Each structure stands twice: as structure tokens, then as C-alpha cells.
């Protein structure tokens, strides 16, 4: 048994441990792939060039590098490197570096007379889409820029917004096979070192073989990996991420992902759209409260319907009871079945809409929403009161600015419905208390998830479910444990001039 | 996983949260029914007994906090050990553990009775208490911080429910209270004892004291929490006395629930269903803190794994609710516990305090 285990251990990822001992064997191995190019220059084949045509901009090298190789005789690589007009150039004999550079878009030049050292010249082929407007976190007012799949562009977008040398990037390569570049961004002097160290440690200890997207990282490093609630916020808005960095949070950028992770985070932040900061504070507060209401409504309304109609019809006022009885009098199912059928229909429509191409998706929405909904009511399978409630609940779940939490909200409704069927209102309460207990136990990078509600931080409440004006936000949030906690000195702000009395 | 043995900063709560812990552990099932018990003894003059009990408890809280502070902020187990030695002290601690356990049980069981009487006459006690205890276990295993979180949120619901007592002030009769002081002082003193059951909770301070950051600062919050409870009870009793006359009150098991019946909201016809549901949060939080205290004390006493102890208590509780069907037995236990709690507060802790003072005096010499 133990011998078997040992065996497993050695066979796992064994091919990665095969080291090429000579440059020659490495290059012959790479040459097995058909996109690897290798050809000599000059009559006596004094110079050899190797590169991956899929990674290198061939036009660039034909114009800028090859002319220097064709005629002139070089004594050594040093001499050659001086001639070539490129700054990203290095001479090395380290096989590990050679392998890494070749795979990231360098070309390799070897002289027949100087077998040991080789010359590496950068000639990256860049294929990036343009920076576009955010799609998931769209805002009507405010900047219309979103991150793209390229890590360098993403860092560029952040540096454009935070013009400080203190903005520090720490790059780690994770994923044994994908070798994904991951940048951990923080501001020296603001970000808490403990948070930064926790994030760095967790990311560098990732053992998974492929890191395709930042959500892989989020799932692997979050504190409770089996929680339905997201442990880190993912945002596609550079303004949101820059603002989070200034508040003392840590950002994680993953190459190949247009979503940047922010942590530590708290539950109220998932209900704060970045657009709230572009609006006057009372309007923003009203919007945030509407979102909070929407979430509670979305989670609770169907369970309450089931609970009240199954057990406590006495609660309903007499006039409303008439309306509900009329709409339900031909329904052959108990409320629980009625509710589950409708909830499942909505989930089906949403899932179909999300998988289909945009134009067909819209048709499906109309067919599903209007035709099936009306037909179900007319056929007497569901009551139209419940149809209204379920549709509203589905709508309400999409008011959250961060898409990830909308999924959570839609799914935690089902245990609530089942509890409601068992013990009515008390069942709903028990389900709620289980959720509350779970939220209280959750942490994000070691910081409590329910802050600033519990543990109560009165000071942080002014930017949570409500948002007070900027001149009241004199301190950074407590939960990020920012090393420099002050945002501004309110006493030093000058009075506005030119105000008419 | 929380570390239950060492109360380092990540396990501690702020001193002002004692306000919430005290208030939430006091307000439980008692607030729905205490008016009848005190009116039995001292009629409509028993509001004086509420104030009296509140003051007695404030003094007791002060003594309890001092007990802990004079012993370097340690908990009950350590205090017992240092005052009575390992074995006798351990015996006293065991007694407290049984007391905490019985309170957890009776609080949950008596609320199940309310649910059976008012909402679900054929509720399966076994299945329901199983779910409730699993819920409690989930909170307790999270450590004190999580339990206190529940207590913190429960205050908002109980205060919200308390605000509905306003109907008594609009519909009640002030003449009910007259004549004032037609009961003797001994009768008023007698009403203190049944009142104690609703005030129990501060004895837990000695279990969670090591988990309070800067415990010394918490004393004032503990006393304020207790006075807030007193105010809530006082206004509750006042409202009930205004609304029901004395003869009627003695017939009602849960006067508050009867009063909720008259609340008339445009979208809720029978408020007592909503009220009983929301008040369940207060019950769960009271039970949770006692459950935690029971587990924590046993953990400190025996050194076994916290998780195993909590699970064992869960199994015993389920067994308990499986075998005791008769609510009269539960009510009997409840009355006895109430008495025990009364003597713990007015006799045991003062004696413990004196004994500690004597020992400290001897040590100084």
C-alpha cells in the first residue's frame, strides 16, 4: 500500500521534472513542435536562430534583426548585441532562463564558435483586444473603462489612476503547467502588511496545475472554500480597484483574466455599486437601501408565501385573503409545489438565457417569460400572485452590482423554501439564523465578513449600507487595518469661497 | 478553527459588547410571562419589585466583575480552584455546569411549549429540538465571538418587538394602577424571587470574562445593560398592567402574546404569529450563550476537546427532550432553576466574594 503511494508520488507531474542537461537536447526537444523555427545564417552557418513563430512578431525580427545577421562576421555575442537596436536583450547560458524566455516570446541566437552562451532578444507578438466599457458592472455616469485579459495593460490602468511610487507590484508565477503571471498589488504605507503577507503566502502556495482565470485563485485562496458566499470581490472596473487600493486593500491581477480580485472584503461591499460614489450621497444611500431591500425580498418572499399560505393564513388581512384565495382556488398543488415549479422555471429561463447567444437569448426570455408565465396561470397550474412574486424576486436578485453574489442569493432561497414547508414562519427564521451563523463565521483574508455590522464599527457604517458625503469620510475603513488610517484632515479644508448668502 | 483555550485578541470581543451580552442573555422566555408571576405576589404594586430586582442585580454584577478582576480576570473554574482547591472547587464548577445545561434545556423546551400552544399544536418536539440544537451547536462551535454576534443582532429584534407595547398606552386604563402601595413591603419583596428568573444571565460573566478585551472597562457596560433590561421590564409590566386588570392577568399564561393580538397593522392581521417568530431569536440567543457557557466550563474543567463536549451536550439534550414529554415536569424544573439562580445571585456570589476577600487578606499578611 505504502509502496503504491510512493509510486503515485513519483509519477505525478514526473514529466515536468525531466531536465534537459544540455542546450542541444533542449533545442532538439523543442524542435519536435512544428511551430518552432530554427535556421542558420551565412554561408558557413556561423549563426543559428531559434524561436517559436507563434510567440514572436516575425515582421519585427525580419526588419530589425535579420539584416544584422546576414553578412557581417562577429567575433562574439557581445559584439553582436551592441549592433542590434533593441534594449531587451541578454546573454546567458542558464538553461532554465533560456527555456522560460523562449516560451515567452524571445528569439535565441547562437554562434557556432561560441556554443556555451546564447543571445536572447525580445520580440513579443502582442494580440490584445481593445479596452472597452465595463459590461457586468456598467454605470451610467462615471468612467467607462474596464480591465482586459492582459496583465500589463491592467497594471497600466491602475498606475494611471494612482500616481505614486508607493504602488507596489509583486509578481508570482502560479500553476505548474500554465505558469500564469499573477500580480499582487498594494500601496506601501497604507496596506496592512499582515493582509499582504497572507495573500502572498496563499497565492505562492497554490499547488494547482492550471490557473486560467482569477476566479480560480479566488476559489483556491478564500478562507472558506465551501461557502456559497464569495470570499473576495472581483471587479472589472479600474476605478473600483484603485479606490479599494487607496482604502488599504490588496488587489490580485491574474494574467488572462479581465477581473481583478480585491480583499479583504465585507458583505455590505457586495451591495455597493461603484456608481454610488458618482452620485450625491443621499441618492446613493437611497439606492443602496433599495438594493438591500431587494436582496432581502428576493431571498425571503417565496419562503414567506409558502409559510403563510401553508400554515398561517390568519396573518393575511381579510381583504387581501380574498384576492389570494381567488387566484389560488383552481390550483391543484400545495403552495410548496407551486413555488418550486415556478422557481425552477425561472432558473431554467435564466440558465438558457445565459448559455445561448445574445439574440436567441432575448427571444427565449420573451417566450419563457411571457408565454409560459401567462399559459401557466391560465392553465391553472400556478397562481398569478405567486407568479408576480417569483418574477419580482428574480428581478431583485439581479440588482446586486457584483454578479457573483446574485448567484448566491438565488440559490440560498431553496433551503429557505424547504424550511418554510416544515415549520412555517419559524422554519424561515431557523433558515435565516443558519445563514446568519454562517455569515458570522465567515472571514475574508482573516477579517470578519459581516463588518461593520458585527463586530460593530460605527465609523465604518458611514460607507456601508449608507454613504455619507466625502467630507465625513475622514478615515479609511477600520477593517482593512490600514497602516495610515487618515484620508484627510477635515480641519485643514478651506471654506468654499464665492458662496452667496 | 477558533482556539477555545487561549483567549487571544482574535477571540476577544470589545468591552461595550457586554451591554448586548447581558441584555440578550437576560431577555428570553421570561419577558412574555413574568407579569403574571409577580402580580401573583404583589399585585399591581409589583413594578417596585422590578426596580428592586434590577438594583440587586446591578450590585451582583459589580461583585461578579470584582471577583474576576481580583483573580486576574480569570473565569469561574479558576476562581473556584484558587478558592476551594482542585476537588471541592471542581465540584462547585460541576454544579454550575449542570445549572447552565438545565437553563439551556428549559429555555428551549418552554418556548416549544409556546409554539405548540399558539402555532403548531402537533409539532414534533423531537425533530424540532434536534434542528434547534444543531443550530445552537453551529453557533457554539464558532466560539464566543460568533455567539455574541447572534446576541448582538437579537437585541434589535427584541427592541423592535418591545416597541409594540405602545398599544397598551393608547388602549389601556390608567385607573388599573390605582390605588398605589396597597401591598405590604414583604409582599413586594416576595415578588423579587419570581422576577429573578427573567433577570438571570449576569452569572455568565464569570465564564466569558477572559474573552472580553480590557475587561475592566466592561463593568460599566454590564451595569448599563442590566439597567436597560430593568427599563424594558418595567415598561413592559407597566403596559401589561394598564391593559389587563388584575383578575384577568392572573388567568393569562403569556400576557404579552395576548396583547399582541390587538395590534392592527394594514398588512398583518394577527401580529402574534410574527411576534412569536421574531421573539424566537431572543430565545435562541439566550440558549446559545448558556450552551456555550456549559461547553466552555466543561472544557476548562476536563480539558477534553471542545467539539466533542459540545456534541455530547447536543446528544444529551436531544435525549432529554425525547424522554420528557410532560410540560409540567419542565415547568417544575424551571421553577427550581429559578430558585437556584436566585440564591446564586443573592447568596452564593456575595459569600464567594467575602471568602475571596478573607483569603486575599490572609495572603497580604
Short mmCIF file of C-alpha atoms in Angstrom, two decimals, chain B residues 37-43 46 48-50 52-53 56 183-196 338-339 342:
data_model
loop_
_atom_site.label_atom_id
_atom_site.label_comp_id
_atom_site.label_asym_id
_atom_site.label_seq_id
_atom_site.Cartn_x
_atom_site.Cartn_y
_atom_site.Cartn_z
CA UNK B 37 -45.75 35.67 38.35
CA UNK B 38 -45.01 38.96 40.03
CA UNK B 39 -48.64 40.07 40.06
CA UNK B 40 -49.49 36.88 41.93
CA UNK B 41 -47.28 38.03 44.78
CA UNK B 42 -47.58 41.77 44.90
CA UNK B 43 -50.44 42.70 42.65
CA UNK B 46 -45.01 44.72 41.74
CA UNK B 48 -41.49 48.27 42.55
CA UNK B 49 -40.16 44.72 42.73
CA UNK B 50 -38.83 45.04 39.17
CA UNK B 52 -35.66 46.38 43.28
CA UNK B 53 -34.52 43.28 41.38
CA UNK B 56 -29.96 43.90 43.35
CA UNK B 183 -49.43 45.86 49.24
CA UNK B 184 -47.05 45.44 52.15
CA UNK B 185 -43.32 45.70 51.74
CA UNK B 186 -42.85 41.98 52.41
CA UNK B 187 -45.22 41.15 49.57
CA UNK B 188 -43.19 43.36 47.28
CA UNK B 189 -40.01 41.64 48.44
CA UNK B 190 -41.61 38.27 47.78
CA UNK B 191 -42.16 39.26 44.17
CA UNK B 192 -38.42 39.69 43.74
CA UNK B 193 -37.88 35.96 43.66
CA UNK B 194 -40.10 35.12 40.64
CA UNK B 195 -38.72 38.23 38.95
CA UNK B 196 -35.19 36.83 39.22
CA UNK B 338 -35.31 29.96 39.03
CA UNK B 339 -34.87 29.43 42.77
CA UNK B 342 -31.95 33.48 42.80
#
